[in-house]
mmCIF file of N, CA and C in Angstrom:
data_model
loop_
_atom_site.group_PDB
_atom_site.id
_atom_site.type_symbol
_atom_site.label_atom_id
_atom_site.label_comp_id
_atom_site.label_asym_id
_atom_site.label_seq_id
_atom_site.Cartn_x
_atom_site.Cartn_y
_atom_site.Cartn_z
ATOM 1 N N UNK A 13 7.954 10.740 -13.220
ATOM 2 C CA UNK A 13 7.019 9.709 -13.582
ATOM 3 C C UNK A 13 5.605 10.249 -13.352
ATOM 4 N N UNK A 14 4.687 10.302 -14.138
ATOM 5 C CA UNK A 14 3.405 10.525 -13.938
ATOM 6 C C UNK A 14 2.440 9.893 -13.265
ATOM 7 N N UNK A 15 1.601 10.385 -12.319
ATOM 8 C CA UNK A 15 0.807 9.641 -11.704
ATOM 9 C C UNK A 15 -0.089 8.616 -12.074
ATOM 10 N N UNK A 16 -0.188 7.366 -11.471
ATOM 11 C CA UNK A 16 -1.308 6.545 -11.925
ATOM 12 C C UNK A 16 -3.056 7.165 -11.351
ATOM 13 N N UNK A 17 -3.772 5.984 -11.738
ATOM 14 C CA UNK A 17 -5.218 6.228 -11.458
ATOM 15 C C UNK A 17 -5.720 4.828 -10.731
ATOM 16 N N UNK A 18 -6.276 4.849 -10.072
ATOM 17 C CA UNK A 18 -6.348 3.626 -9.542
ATOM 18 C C UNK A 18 -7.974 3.686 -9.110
ATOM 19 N N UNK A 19 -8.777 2.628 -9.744
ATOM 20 C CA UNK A 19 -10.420 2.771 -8.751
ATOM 21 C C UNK A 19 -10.560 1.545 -7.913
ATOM 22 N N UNK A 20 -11.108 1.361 -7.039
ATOM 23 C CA UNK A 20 -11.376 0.115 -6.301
ATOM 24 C C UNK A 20 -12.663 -0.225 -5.395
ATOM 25 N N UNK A 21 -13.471 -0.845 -5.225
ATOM 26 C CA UNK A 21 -14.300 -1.183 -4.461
ATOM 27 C C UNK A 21 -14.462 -0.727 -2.949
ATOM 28 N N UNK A 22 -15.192 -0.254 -2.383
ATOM 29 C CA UNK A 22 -15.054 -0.182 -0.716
ATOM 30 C C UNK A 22 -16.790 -0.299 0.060
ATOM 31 N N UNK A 23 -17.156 -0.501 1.112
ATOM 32 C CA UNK A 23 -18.265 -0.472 1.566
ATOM 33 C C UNK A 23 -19.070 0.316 1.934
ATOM 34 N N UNK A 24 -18.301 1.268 2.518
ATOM 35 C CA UNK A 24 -18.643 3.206 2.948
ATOM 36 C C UNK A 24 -17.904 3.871 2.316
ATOM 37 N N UNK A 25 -18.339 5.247 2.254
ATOM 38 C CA UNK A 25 -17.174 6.338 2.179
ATOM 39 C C UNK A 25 -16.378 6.443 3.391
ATOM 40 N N UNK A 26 -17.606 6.923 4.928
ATOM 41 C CA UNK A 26 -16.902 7.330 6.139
ATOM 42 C C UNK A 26 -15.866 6.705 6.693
ATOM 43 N N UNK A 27 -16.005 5.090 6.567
ATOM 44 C CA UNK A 27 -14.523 4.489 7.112
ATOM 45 C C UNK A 27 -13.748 4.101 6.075
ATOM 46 N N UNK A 28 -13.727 4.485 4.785
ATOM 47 C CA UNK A 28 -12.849 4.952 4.088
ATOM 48 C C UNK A 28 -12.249 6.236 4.224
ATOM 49 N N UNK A 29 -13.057 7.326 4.026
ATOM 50 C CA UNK A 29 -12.180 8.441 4.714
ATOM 51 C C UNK A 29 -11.467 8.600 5.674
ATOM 52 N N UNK A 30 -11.727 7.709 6.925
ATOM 53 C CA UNK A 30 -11.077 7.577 8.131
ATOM 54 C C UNK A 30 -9.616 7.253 7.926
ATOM 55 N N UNK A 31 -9.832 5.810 7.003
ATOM 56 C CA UNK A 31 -8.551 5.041 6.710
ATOM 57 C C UNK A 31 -7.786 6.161 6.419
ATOM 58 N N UNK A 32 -8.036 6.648 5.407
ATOM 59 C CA UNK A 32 -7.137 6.911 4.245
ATOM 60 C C UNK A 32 -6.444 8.212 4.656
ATOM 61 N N UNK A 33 -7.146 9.487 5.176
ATOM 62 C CA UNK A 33 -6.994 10.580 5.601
ATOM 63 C C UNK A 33 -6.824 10.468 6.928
ATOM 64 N N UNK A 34 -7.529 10.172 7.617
ATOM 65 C CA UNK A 34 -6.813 9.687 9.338
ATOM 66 C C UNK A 34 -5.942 9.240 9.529
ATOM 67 N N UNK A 35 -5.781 7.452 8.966
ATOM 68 C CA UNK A 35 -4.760 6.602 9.582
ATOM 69 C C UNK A 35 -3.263 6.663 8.417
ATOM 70 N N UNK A 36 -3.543 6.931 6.950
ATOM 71 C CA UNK A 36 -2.818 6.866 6.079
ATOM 72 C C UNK A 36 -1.948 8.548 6.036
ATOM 73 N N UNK A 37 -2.750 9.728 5.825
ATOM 74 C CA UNK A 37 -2.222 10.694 5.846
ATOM 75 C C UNK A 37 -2.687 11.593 4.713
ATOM 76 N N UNK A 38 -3.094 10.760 4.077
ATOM 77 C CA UNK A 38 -3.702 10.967 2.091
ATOM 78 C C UNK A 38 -4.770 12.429 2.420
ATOM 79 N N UNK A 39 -3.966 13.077 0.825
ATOM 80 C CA UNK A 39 -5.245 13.868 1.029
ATOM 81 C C UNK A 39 -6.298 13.699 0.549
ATOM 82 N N UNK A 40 -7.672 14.487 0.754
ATOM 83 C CA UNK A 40 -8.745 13.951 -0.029
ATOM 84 C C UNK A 40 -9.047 14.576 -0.780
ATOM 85 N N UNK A 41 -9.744 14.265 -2.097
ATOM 86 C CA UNK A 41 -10.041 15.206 -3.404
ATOM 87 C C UNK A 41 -11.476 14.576 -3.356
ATOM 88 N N UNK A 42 -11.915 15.369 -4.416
ATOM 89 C CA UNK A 42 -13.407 15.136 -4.577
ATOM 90 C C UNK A 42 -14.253 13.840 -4.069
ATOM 91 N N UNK A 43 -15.416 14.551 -3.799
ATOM 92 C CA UNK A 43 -16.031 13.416 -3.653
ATOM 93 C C UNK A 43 -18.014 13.152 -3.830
ATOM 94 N N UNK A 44 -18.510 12.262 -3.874
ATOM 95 C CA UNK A 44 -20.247 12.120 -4.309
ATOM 96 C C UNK A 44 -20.641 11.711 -3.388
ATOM 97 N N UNK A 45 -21.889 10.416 -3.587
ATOM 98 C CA UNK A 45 -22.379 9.826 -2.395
ATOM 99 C C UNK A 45 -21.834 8.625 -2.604
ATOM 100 N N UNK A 46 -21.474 8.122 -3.457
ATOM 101 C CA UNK A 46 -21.100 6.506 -3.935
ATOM 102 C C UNK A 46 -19.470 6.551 -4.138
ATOM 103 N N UNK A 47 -18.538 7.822 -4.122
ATOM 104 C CA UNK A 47 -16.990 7.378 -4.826
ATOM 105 C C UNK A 47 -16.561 8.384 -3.651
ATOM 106 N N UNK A 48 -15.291 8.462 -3.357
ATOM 107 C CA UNK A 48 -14.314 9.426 -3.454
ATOM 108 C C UNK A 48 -12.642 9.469 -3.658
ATOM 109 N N UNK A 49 -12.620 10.510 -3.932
ATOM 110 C CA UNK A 49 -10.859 10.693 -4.718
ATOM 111 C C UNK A 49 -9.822 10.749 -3.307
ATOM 112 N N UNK A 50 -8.426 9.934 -3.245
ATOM 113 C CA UNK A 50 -7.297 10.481 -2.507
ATOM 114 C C UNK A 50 -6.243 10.884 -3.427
ATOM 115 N N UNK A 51 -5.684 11.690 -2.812
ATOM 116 C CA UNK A 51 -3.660 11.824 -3.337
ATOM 117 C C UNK A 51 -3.198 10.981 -2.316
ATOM 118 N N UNK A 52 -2.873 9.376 -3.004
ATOM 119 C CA UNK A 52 -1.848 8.547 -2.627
ATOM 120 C C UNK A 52 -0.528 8.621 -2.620
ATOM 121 N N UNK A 53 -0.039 9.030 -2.152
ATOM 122 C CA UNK A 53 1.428 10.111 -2.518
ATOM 123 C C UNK A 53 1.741 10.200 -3.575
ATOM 124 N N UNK A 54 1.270 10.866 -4.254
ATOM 125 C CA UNK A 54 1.192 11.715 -5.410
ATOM 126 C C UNK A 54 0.477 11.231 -6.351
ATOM 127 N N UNK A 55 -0.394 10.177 -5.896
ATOM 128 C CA UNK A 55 -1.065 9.016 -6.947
ATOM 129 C C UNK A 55 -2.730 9.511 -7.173
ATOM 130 N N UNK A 56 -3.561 9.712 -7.638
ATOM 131 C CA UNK A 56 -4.935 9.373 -7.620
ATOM 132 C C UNK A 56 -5.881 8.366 -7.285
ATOM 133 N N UNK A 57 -6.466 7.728 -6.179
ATOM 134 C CA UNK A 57 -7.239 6.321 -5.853
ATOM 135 C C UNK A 57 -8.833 7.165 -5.805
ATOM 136 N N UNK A 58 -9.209 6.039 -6.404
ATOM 137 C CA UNK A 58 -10.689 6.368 -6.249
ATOM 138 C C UNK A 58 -11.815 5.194 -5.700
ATOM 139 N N UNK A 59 -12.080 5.494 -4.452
ATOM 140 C CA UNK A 59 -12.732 4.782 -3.926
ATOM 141 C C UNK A 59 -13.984 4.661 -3.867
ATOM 142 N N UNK A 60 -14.832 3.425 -4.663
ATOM 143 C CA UNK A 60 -16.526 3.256 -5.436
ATOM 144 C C UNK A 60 -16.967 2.206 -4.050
ATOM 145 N N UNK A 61 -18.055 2.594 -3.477
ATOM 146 C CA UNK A 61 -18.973 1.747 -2.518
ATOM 147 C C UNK A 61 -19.768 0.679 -4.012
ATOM 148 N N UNK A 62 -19.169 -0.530 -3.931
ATOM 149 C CA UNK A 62 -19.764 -1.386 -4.355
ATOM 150 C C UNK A 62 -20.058 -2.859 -3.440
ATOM 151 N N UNK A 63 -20.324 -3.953 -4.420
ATOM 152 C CA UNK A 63 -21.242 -5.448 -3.682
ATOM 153 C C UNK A 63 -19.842 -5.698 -3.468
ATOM 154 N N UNK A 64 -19.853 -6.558 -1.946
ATOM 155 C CA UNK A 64 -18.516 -7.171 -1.514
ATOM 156 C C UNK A 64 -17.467 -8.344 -2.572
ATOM 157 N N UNK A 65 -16.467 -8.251 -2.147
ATOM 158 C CA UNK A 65 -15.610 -9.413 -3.355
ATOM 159 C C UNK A 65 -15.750 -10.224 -2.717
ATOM 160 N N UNK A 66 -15.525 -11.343 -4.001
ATOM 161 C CA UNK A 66 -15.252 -12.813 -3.761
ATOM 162 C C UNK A 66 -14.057 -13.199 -2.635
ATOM 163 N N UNK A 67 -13.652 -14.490 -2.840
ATOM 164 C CA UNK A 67 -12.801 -15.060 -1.801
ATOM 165 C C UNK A 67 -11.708 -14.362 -2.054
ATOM 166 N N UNK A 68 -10.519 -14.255 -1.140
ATOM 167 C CA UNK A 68 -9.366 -13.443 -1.119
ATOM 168 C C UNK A 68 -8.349 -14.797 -1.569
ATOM 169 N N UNK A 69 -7.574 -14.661 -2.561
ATOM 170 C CA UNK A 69 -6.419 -15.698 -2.801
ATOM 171 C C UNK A 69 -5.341 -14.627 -2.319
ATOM 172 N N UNK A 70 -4.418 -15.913 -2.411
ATOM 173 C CA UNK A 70 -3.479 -16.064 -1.545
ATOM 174 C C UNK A 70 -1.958 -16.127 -2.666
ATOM 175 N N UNK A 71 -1.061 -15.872 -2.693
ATOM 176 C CA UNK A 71 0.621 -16.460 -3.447
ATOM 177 C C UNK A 71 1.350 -16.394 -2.580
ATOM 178 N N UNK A 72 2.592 -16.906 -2.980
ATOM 179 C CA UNK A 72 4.006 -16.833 -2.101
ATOM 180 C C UNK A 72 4.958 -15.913 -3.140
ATOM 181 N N UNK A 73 5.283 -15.262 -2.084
ATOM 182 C CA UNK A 73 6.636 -14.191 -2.279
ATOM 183 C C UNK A 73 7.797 -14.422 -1.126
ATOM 184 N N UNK A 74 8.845 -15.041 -1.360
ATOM 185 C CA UNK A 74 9.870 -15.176 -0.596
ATOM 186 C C UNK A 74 9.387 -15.789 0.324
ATOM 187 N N UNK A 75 8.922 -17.404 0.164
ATOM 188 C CA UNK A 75 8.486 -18.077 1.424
ATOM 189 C C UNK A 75 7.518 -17.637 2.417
ATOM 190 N N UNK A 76 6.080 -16.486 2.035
ATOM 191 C CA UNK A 76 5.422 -16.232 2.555
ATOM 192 C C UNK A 76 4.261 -15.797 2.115
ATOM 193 N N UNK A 77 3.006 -16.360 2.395
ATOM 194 C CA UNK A 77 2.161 -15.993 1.649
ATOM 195 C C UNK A 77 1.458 -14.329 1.764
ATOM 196 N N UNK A 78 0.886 -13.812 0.822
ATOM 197 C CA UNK A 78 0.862 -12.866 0.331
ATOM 198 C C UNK A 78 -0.471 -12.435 -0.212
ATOM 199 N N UNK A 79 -1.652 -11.976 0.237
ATOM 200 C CA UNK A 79 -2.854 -11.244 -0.646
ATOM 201 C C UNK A 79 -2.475 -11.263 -1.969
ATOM 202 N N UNK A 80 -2.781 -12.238 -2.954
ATOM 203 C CA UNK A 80 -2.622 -11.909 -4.559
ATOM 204 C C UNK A 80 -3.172 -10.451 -4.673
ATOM 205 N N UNK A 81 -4.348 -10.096 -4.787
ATOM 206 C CA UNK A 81 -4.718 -8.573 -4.855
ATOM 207 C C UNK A 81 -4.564 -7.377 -4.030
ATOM 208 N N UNK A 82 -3.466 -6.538 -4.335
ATOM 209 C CA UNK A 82 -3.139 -5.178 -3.768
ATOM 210 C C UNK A 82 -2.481 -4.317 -4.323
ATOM 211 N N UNK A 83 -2.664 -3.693 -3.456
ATOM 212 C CA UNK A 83 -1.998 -2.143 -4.401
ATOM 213 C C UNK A 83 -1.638 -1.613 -3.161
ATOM 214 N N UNK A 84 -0.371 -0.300 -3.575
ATOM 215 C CA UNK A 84 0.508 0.075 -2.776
ATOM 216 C C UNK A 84 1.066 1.565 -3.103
ATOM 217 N N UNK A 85 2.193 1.476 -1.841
ATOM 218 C CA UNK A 85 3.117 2.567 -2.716
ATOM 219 C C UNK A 85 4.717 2.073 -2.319
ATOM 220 N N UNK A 86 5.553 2.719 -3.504
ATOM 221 C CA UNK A 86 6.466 2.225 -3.038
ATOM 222 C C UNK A 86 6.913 3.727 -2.719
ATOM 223 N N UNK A 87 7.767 3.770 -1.504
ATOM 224 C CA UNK A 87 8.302 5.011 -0.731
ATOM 225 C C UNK A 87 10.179 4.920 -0.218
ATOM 226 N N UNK A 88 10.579 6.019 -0.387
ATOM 227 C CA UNK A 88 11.817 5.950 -0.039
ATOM 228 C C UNK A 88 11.184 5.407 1.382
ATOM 229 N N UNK A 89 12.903 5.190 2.224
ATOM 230 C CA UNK A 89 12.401 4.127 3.503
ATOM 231 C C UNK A 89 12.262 4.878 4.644
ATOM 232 N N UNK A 90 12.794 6.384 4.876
ATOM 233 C CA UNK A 90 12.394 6.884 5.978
ATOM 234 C C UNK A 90 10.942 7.112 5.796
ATOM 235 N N UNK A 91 10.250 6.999 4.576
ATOM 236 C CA UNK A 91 8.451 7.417 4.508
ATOM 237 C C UNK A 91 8.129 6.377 4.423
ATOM 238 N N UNK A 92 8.733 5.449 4.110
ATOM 239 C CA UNK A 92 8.406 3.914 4.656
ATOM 240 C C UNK A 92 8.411 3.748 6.013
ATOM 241 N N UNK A 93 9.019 3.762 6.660
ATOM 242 C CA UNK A 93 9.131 3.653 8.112
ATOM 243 C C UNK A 93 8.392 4.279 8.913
ATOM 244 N N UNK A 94 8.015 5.720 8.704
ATOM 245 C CA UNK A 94 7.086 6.477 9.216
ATOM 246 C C UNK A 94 5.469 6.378 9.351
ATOM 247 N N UNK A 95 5.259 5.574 7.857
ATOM 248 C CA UNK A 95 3.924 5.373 7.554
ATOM 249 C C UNK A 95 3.803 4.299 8.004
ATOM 250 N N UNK A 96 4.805 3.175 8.194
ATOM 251 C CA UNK A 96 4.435 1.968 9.353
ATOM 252 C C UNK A 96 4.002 2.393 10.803
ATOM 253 N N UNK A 97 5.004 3.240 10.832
ATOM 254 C CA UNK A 97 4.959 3.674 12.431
ATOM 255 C C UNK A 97 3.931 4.586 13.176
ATOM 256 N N UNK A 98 3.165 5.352 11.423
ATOM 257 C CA UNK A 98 1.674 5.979 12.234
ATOM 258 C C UNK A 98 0.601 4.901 12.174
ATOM 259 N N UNK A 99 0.945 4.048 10.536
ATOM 260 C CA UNK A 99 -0.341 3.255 11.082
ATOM 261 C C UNK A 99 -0.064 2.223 12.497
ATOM 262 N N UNK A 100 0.989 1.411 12.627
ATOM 263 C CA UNK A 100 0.983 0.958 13.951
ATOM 264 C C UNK A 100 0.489 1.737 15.587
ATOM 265 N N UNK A 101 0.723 3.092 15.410
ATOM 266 C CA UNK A 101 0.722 3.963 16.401
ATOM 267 C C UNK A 101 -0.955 4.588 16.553
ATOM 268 N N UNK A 102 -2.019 4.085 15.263
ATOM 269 C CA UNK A 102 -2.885 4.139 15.250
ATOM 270 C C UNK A 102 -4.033 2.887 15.086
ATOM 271 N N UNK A 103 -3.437 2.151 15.690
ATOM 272 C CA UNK A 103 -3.892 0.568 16.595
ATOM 273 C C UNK A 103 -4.375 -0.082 14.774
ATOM 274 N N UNK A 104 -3.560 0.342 13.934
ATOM 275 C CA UNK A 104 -3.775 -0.752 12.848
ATOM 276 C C UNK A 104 -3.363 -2.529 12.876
ATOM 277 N N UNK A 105 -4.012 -3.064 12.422
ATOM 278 C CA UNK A 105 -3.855 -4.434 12.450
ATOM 279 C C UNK A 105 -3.154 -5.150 10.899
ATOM 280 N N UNK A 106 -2.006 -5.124 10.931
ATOM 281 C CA UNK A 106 -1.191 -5.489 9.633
ATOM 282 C C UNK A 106 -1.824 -7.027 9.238
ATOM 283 N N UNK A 107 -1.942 -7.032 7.829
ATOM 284 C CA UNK A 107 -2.020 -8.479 7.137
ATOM 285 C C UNK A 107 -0.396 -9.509 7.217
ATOM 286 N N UNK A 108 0.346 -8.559 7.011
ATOM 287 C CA UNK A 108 1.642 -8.852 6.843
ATOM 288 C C UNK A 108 2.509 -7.779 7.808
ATOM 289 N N UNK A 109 3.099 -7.989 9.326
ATOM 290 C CA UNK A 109 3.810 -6.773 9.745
ATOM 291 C C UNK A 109 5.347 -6.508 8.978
ATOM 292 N N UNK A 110 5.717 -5.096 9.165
ATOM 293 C CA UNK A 110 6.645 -4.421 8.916
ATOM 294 C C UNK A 110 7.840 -5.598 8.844
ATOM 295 N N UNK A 111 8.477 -5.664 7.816
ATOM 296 C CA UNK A 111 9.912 -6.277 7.825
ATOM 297 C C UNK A 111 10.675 -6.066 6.629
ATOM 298 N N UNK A 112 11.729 -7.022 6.459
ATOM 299 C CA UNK A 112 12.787 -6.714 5.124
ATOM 300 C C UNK A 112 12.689 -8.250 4.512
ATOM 301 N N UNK A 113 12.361 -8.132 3.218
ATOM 302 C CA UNK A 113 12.663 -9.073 2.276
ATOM 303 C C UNK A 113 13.670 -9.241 1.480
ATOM 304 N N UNK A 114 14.531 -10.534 1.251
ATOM 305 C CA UNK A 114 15.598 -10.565 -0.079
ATOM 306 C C UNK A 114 16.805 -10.013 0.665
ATOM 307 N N UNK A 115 17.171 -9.924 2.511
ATOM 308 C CA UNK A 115 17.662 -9.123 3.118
ATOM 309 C C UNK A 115 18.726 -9.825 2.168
ATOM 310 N N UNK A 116 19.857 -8.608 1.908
ATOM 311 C CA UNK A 116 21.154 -8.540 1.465
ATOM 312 C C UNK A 116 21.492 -9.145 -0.216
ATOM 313 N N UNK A 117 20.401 -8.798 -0.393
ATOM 314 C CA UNK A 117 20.252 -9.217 -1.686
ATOM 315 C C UNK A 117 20.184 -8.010 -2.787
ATOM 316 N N UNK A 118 20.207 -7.897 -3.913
ATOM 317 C CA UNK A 118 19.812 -6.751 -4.811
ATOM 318 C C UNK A 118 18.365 -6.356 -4.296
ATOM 319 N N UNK A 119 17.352 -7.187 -4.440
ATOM 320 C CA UNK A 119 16.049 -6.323 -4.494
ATOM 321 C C UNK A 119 15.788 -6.039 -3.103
ATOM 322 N N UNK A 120 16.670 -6.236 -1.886
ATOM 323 C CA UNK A 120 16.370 -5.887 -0.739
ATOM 324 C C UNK A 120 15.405 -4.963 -0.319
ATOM 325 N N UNK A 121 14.302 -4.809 0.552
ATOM 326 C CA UNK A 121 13.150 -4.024 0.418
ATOM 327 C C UNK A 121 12.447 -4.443 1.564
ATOM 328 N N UNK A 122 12.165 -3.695 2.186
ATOM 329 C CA UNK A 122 10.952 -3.260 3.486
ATOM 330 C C UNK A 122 9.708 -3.557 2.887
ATOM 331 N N UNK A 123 8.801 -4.070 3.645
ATOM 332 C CA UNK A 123 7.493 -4.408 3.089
ATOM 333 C C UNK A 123 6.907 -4.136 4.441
ATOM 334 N N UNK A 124 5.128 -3.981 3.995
ATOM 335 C CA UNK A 124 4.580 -4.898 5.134
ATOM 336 C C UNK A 124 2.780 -4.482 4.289
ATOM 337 N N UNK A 125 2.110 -5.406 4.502
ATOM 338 C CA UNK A 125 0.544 -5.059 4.198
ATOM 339 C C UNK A 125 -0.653 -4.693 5.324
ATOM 340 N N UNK A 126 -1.448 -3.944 4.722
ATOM 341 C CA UNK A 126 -2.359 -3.717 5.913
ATOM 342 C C UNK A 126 -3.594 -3.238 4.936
ATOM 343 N N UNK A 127 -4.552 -3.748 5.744
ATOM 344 C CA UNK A 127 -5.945 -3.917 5.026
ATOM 345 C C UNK A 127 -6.624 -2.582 5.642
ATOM 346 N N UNK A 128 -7.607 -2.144 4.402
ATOM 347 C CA UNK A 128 -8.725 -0.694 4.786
ATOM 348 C C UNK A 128 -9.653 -1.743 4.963
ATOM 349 N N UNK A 129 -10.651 -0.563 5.954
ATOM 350 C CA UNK A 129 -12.093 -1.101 6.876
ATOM 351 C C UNK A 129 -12.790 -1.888 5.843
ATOM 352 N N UNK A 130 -12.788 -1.942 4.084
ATOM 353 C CA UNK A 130 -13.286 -2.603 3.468
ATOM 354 C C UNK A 130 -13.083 -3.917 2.642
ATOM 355 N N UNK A 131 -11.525 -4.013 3.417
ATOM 356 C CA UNK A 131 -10.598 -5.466 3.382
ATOM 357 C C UNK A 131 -9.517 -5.610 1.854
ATOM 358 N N UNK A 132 -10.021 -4.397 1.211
ATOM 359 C CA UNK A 132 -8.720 -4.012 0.344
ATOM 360 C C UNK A 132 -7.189 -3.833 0.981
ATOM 361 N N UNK A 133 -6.732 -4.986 0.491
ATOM 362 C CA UNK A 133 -5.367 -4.834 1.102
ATOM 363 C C UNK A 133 -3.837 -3.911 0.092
ATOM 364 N N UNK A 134 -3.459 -3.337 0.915
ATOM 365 C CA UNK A 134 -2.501 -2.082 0.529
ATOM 366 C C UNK A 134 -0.602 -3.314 1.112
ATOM 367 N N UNK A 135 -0.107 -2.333 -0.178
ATOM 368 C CA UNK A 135 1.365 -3.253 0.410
ATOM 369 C C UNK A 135 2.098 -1.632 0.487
ATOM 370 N N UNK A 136 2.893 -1.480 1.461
ATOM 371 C CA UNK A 136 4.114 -0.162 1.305
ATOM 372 C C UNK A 136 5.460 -0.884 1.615
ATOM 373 N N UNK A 137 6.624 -0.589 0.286
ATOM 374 C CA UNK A 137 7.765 -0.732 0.379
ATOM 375 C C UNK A 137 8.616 -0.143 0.281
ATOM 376 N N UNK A 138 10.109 -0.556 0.359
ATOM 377 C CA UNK A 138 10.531 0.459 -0.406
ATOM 378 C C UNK A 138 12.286 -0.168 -0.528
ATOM 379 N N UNK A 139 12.518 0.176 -1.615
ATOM 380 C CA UNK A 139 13.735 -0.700 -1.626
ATOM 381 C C UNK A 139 15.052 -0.078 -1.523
ATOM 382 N N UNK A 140 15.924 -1.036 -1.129
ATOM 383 C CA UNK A 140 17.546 -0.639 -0.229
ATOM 384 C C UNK A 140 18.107 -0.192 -1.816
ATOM 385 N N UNK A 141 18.022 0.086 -3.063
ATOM 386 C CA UNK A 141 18.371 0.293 -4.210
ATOM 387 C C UNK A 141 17.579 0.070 -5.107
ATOM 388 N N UNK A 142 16.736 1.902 -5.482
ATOM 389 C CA UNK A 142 15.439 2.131 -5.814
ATOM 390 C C UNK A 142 15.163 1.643 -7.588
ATOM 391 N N UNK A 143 16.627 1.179 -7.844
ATOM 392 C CA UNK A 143 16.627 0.462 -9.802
ATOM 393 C C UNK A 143 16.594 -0.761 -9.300
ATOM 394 N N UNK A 144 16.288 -1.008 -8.480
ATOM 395 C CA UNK A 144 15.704 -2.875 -8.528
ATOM 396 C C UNK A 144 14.839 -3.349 -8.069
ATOM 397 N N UNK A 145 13.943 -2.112 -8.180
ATOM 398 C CA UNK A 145 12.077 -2.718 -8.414
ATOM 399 C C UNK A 145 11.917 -2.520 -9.636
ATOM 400 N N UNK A 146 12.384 -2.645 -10.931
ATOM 401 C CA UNK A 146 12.208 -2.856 -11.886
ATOM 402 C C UNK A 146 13.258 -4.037 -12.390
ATOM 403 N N UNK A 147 14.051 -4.429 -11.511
ATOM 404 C CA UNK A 147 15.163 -5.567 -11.715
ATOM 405 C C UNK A 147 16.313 -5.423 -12.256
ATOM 406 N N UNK A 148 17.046 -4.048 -12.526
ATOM 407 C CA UNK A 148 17.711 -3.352 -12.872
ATOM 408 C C UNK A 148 19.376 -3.549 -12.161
ATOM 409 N N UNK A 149 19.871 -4.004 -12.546
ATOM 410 C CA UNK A 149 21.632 -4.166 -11.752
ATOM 411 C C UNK A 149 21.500 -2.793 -10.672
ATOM 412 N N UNK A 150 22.049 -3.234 -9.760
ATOM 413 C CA UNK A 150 22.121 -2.569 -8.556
ATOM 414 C C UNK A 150 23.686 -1.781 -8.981
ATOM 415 N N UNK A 151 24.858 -2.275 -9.340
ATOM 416 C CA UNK A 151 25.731 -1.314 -10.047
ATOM 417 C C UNK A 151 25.548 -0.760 -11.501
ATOM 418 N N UNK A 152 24.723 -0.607 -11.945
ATOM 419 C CA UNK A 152 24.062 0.151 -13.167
ATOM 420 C C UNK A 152 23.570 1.566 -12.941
ATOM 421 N N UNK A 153 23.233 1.607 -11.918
ATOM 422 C CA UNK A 153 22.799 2.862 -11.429
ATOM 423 C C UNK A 153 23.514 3.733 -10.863
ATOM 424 N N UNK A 154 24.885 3.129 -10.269
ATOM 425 C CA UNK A 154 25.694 3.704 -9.449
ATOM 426 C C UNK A 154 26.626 4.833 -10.064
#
């Protein structure tokens, strides 16, 4: 699958770089005085110092509400688990902590959200049967 591109708003570079390359792991690619580039595991994000956003809405996903706006990655679950466990281990403060959604269900899946210093919130999952984040029969794949 080919990588996406992703740009987004942030307030600094420096505690963006922190986030992303410190607490996340990402590497960093180019950068100016106003943007810079990560490899989101294997993804491209480009992070623009712009004017702060509006109000943050809110949805429900499985009886819990949820940041309508985010972006993520989805990761097999031992790099799921790991990347919970550095950002927790690096005094991050989750929007949503580490757990399992849909437990025992087809789309069964680890979640959890956690916000960068500029309140962009990030979701990492990763699901117990990787053809049903597209909704795909769980014996279809087998």
């Amino acid at each position: 699958m080919p990588p996406f591109h992703l740009a987004f708003r942030v307030d600094d570079i420096e505690s963006t770089r922190s986030f992303y390359v410190d607490r996340l792991g990402c590497g960093q690619g180019r950068e100016a005085v106003n943007w810079i580039d990560f490899d989101f595991f294997g993804h491209q994000i480009s992070a623009h110092v712009g004017p702060p956003p509006g109000e943050v809405l809110m949805t429900r996903v499985d009886d819990e509400e949820v940041p309508l706006a985010h972006f993520g990655a989805v990761l097999d679950w031992p790099e799921w688990e790991r990347v919970g466990a550095r950002l927790e281990q690096a005094g991050a403060r989750f929007v949503i902590a580490p757990h399992v959604r849909f437990r025992n269900e087809p789309a069964e899946q680890g979640t959890f959200f956690v916000a960068d210093p500029s309140g962009n919130v990030l979701e990492f999952k990763s699901f117990r049967h990787h053809q049903a984040m597209f909704g795909l029969p769980v014996a279809a794949a087998a």
